[in-house]
PDB file of C-alpha atoms in Angstrom:
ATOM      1  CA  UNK R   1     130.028  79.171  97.631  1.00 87.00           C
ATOM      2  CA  UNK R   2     127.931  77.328  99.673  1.00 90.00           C
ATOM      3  CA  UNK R   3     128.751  79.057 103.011  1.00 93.00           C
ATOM      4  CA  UNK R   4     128.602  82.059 101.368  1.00 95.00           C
ATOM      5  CA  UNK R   5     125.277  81.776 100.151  1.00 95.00           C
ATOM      6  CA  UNK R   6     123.639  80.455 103.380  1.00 95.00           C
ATOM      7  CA  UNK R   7     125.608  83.130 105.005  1.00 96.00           C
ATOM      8  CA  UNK R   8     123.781  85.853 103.357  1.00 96.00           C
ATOM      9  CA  UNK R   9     120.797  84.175 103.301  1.00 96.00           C
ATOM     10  CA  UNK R  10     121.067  84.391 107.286  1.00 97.00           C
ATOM     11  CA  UNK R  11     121.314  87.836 107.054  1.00 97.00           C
ATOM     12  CA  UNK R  12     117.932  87.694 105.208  1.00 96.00           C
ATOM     13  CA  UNK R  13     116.558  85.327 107.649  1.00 97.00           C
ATOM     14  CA  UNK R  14     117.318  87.838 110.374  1.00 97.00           C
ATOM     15  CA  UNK R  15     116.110  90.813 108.908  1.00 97.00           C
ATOM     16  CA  UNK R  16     112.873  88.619 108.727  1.00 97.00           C
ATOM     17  CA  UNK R  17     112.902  87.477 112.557  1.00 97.00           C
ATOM     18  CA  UNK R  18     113.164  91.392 113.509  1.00 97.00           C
ATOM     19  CA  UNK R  19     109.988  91.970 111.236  1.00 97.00           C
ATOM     20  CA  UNK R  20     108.122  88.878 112.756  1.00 97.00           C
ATOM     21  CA  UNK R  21     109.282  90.427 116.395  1.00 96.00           C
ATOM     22  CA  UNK R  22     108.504  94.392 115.481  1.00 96.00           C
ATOM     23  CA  UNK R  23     105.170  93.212 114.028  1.00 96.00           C
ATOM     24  CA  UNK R  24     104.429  90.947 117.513  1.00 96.00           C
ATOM     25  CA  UNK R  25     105.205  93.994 119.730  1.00 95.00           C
ATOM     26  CA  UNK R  26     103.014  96.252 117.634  1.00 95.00           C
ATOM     27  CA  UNK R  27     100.450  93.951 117.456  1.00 95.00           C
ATOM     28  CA  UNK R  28     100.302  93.434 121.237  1.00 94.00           C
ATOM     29  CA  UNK R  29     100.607  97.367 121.803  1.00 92.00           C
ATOM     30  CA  UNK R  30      97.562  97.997 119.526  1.00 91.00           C
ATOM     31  CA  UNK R  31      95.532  95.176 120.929  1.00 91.00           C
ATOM     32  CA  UNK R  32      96.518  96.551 124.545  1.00 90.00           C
ATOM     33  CA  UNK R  33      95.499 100.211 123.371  1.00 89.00           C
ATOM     34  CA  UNK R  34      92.018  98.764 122.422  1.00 91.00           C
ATOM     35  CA  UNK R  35      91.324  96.903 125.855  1.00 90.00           C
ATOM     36  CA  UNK R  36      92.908  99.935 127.642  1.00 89.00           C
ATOM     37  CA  UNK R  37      90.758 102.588 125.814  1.00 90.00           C
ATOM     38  CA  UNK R  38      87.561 102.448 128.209  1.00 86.00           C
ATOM     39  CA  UNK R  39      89.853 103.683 130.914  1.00 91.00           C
ATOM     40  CA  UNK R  40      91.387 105.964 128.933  1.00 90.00           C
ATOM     41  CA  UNK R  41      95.174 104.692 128.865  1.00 89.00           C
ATOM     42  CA  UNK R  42      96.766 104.759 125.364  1.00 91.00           C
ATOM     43  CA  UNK R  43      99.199 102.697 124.172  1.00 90.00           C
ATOM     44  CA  UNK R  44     100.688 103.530 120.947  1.00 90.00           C
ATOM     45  CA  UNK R  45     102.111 101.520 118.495  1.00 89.00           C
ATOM     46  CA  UNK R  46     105.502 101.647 117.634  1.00 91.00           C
ATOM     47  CA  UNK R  47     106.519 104.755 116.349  1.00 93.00           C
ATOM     48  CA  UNK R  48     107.743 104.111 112.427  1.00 93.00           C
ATOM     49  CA  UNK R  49     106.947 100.199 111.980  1.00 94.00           C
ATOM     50  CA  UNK R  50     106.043 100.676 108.477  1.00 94.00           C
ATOM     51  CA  UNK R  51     109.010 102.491 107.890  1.00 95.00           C
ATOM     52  CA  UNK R  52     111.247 100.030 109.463  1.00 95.00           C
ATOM     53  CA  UNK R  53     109.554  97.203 107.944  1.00 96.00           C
ATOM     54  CA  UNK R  54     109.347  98.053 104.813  1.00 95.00           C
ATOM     55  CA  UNK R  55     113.133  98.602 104.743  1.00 95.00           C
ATOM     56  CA  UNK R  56     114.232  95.190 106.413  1.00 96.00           C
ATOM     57  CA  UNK R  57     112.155  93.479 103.794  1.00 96.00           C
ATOM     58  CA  UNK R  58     113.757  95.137 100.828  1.00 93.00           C
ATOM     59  CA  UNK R  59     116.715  93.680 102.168  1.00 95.00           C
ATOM     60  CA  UNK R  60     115.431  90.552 103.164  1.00 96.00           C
ATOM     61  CA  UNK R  61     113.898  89.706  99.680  1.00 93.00           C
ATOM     62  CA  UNK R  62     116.719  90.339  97.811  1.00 94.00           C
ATOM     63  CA  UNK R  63     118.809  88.349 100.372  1.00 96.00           C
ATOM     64  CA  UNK R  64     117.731  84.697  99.387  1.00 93.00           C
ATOM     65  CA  UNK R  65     118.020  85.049  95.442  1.00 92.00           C
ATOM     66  CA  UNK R  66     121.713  83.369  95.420  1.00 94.00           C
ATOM     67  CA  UNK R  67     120.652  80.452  97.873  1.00 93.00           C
ATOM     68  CA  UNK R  68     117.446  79.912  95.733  1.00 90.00           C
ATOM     69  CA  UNK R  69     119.719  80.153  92.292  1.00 90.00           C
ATOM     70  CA  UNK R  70     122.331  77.609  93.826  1.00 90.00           C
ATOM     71  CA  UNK R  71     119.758  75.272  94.941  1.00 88.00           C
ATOM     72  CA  UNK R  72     118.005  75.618  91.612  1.00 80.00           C
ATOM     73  CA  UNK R  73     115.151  76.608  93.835  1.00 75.00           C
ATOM     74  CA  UNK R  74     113.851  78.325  90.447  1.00 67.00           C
ATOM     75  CA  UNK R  75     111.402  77.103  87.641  1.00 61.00           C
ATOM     76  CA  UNK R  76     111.918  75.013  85.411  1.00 62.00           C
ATOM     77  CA  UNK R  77     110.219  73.191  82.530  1.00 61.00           C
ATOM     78  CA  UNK R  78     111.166  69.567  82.932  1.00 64.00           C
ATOM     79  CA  UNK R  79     107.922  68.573  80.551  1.00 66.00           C
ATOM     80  CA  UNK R  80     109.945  69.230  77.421  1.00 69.00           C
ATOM     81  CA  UNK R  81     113.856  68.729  79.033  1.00 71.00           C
ATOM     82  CA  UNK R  82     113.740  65.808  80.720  1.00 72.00           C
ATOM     83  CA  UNK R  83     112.331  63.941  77.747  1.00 79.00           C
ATOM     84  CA  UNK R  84     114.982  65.400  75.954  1.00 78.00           C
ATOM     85  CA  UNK R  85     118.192  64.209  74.798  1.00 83.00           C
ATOM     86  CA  UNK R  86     120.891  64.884  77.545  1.00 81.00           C
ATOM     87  CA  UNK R  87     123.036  67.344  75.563  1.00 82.00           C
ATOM     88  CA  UNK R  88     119.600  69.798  75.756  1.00 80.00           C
ATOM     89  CA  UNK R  89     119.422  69.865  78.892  1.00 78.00           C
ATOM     90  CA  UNK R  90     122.899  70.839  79.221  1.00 83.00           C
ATOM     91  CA  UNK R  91     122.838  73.443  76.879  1.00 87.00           C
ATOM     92  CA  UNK R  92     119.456  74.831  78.486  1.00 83.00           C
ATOM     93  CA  UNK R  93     121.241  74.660  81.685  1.00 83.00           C
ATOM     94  CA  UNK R  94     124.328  77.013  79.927  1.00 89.00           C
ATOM     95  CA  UNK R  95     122.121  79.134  78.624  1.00 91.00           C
ATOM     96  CA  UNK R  96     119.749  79.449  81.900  1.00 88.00           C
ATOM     97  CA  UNK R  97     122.534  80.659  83.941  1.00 90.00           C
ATOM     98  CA  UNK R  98     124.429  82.558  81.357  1.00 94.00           C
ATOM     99  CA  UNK R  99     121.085  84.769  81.147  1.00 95.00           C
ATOM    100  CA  UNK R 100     120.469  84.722  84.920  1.00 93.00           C
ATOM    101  CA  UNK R 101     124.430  85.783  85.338  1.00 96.00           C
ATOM    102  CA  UNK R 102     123.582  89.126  82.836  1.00 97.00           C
ATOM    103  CA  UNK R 103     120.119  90.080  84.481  1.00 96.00           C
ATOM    104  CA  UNK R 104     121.370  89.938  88.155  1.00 97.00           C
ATOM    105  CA  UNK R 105     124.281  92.016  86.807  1.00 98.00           C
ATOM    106  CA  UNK R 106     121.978  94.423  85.045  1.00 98.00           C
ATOM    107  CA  UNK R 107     119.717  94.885  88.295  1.00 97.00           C
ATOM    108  CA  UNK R 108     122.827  95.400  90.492  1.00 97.00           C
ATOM    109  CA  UNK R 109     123.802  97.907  88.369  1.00 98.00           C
ATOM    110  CA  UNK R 110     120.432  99.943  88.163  1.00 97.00           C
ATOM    111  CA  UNK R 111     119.901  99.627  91.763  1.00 96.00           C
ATOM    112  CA  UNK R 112     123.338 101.112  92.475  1.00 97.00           C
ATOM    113  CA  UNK R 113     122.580 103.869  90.223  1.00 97.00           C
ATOM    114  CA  UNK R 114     118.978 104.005  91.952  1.00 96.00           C
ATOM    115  CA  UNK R 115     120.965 104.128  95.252  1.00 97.00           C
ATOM    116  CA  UNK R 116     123.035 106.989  93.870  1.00 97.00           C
ATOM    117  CA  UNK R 117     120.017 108.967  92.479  1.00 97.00           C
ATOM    118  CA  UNK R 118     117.739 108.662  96.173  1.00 96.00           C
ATOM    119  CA  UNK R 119     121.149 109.579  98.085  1.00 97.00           C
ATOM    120  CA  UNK R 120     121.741 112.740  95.803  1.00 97.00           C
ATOM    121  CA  UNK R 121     117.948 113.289  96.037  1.00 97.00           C
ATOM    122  CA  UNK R 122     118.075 113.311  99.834  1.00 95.00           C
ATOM    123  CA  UNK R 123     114.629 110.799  99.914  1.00 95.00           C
ATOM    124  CA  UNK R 124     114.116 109.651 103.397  1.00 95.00           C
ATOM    125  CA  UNK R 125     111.328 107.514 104.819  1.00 93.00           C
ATOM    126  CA  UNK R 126     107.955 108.812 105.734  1.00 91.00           C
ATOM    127  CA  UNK R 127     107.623 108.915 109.480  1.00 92.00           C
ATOM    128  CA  UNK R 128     111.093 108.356 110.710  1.00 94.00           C
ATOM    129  CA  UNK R 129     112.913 110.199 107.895  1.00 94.00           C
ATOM    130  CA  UNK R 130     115.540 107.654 107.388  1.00 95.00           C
ATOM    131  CA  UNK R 131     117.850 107.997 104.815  1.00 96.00           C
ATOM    132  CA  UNK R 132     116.889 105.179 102.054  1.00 95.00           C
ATOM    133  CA  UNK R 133     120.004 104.652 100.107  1.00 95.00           C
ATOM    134  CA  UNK R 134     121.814 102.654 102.688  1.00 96.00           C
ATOM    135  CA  UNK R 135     119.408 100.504 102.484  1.00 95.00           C
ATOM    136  CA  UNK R 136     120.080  99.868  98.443  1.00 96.00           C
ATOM    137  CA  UNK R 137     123.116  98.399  99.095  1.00 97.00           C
ATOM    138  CA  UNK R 138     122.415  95.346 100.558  1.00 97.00           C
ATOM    139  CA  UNK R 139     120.203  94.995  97.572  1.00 96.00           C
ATOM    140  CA  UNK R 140     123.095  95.541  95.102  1.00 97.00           C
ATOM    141  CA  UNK R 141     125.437  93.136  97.330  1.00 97.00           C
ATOM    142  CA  UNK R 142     122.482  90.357  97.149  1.00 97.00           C
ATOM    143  CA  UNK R 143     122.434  90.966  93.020  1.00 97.00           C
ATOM    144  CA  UNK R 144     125.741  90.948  92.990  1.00 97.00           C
ATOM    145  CA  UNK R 145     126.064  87.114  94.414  1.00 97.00           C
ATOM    146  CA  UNK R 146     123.439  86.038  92.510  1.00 96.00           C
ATOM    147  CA  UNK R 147     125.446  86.421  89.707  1.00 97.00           C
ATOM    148  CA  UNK R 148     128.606  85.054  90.755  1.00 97.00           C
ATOM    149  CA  UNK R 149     126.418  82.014  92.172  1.00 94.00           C
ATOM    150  CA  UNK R 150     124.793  81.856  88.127  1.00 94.00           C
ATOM    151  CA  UNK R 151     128.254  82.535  86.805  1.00 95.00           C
ATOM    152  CA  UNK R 152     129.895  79.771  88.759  1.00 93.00           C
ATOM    153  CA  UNK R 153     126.517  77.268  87.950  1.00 91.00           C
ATOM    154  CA  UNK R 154     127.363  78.062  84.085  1.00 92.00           C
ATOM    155  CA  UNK R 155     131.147  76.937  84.008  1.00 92.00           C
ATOM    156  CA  UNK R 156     129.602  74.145  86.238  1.00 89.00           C
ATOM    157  CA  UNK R 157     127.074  73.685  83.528  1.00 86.00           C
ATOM    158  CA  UNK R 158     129.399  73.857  80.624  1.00 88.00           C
ATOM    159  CA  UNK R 159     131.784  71.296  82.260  1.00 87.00           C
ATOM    160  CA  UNK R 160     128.685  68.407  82.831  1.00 79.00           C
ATOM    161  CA  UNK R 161     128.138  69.035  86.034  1.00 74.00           C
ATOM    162  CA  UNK R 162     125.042  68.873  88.157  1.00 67.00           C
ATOM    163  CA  UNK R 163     123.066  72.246  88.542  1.00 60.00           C
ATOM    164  CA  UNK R 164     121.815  71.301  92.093  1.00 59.00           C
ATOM    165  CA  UNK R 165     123.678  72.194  95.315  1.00 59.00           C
ATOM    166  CA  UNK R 166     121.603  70.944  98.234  1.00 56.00           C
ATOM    167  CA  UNK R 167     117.659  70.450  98.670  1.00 53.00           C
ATOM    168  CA  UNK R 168     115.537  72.531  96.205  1.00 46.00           C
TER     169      UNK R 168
END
């Protein structure tokens, strides 16, 4: 699970390293534009960045939910559990995950209807007119593991085992 999580989280990491790159090249073409103005030399910007950046970082969001849910990188309200009576924190645990497990599978399924609805609707992306369902999917994969990652953390739970895997 681990190597799966980390895996997709990569895939998130990357789609964040092309926005960090896209947004350095624009950046220097708009800066170069405004020094190369008074001798009248343009230098546009890169044709679509919003476009492209808003798409990567639908994906890239999404992308590190399981690694944050197996790392228990999430909140949690240790003022009133740790006090607590082991057996509490146990079945907080159970019921954390159990929940976590049916909302992650309740947004993967409304986002693959939502991909569904934008494909039939033909919606494309403002400047470039990119298709924007393909780029649901990713989304719906990323919901998808969170829940198996929750699922597995709730039998995990259940049998008294520690909710951590690796460094918050």
């Amino acid at each position: 699970m681990t190597a799966l999580v980390n895996f997709w989280a990569m895939i998130g990491g990357l789609c964040l390293a092309l926005i960090v790159a896209l947004t350095a090249v624009n950046v220097g073409a708009l800066a170069a534009d405004m020094v190369l103005r008074g001798w009248d030399i343009r230098v546009p910007g890169i044709y679509g960045y919003e476009d492209v950046v808003k798409l990567l970082a639908s994906v890239a969001a999404l992308a590190f939910f399981p690694l944050c849910q197996w790392r228990g990188g999430h909140v949690a309200v240790g003022l009133l559990i740790d006090p607590a009576p082991r057996w509490i924190g146990r079945v907080n645990r159970v019921i954390a995950q159990a929940l976590t497990t049916g909302v992650a599978l309740f947004l993967a399924w409304w986002m693959a209807i939502g991909a569904l609805e934008v494909r039939r609707d033909g919606l494309t992306t403002g400047i470039l007119e990119w298709p924007q369902w393909p780029f649901y999917w990713p989304g719906v994969v990323s919901m998808l593991l969170w829940a198996l990652v929750a699922a597995v953390m709730t039998l995990n739970a259940l049998k008294g085992e520690e909710a951590v895997h690796g460094p918050a």
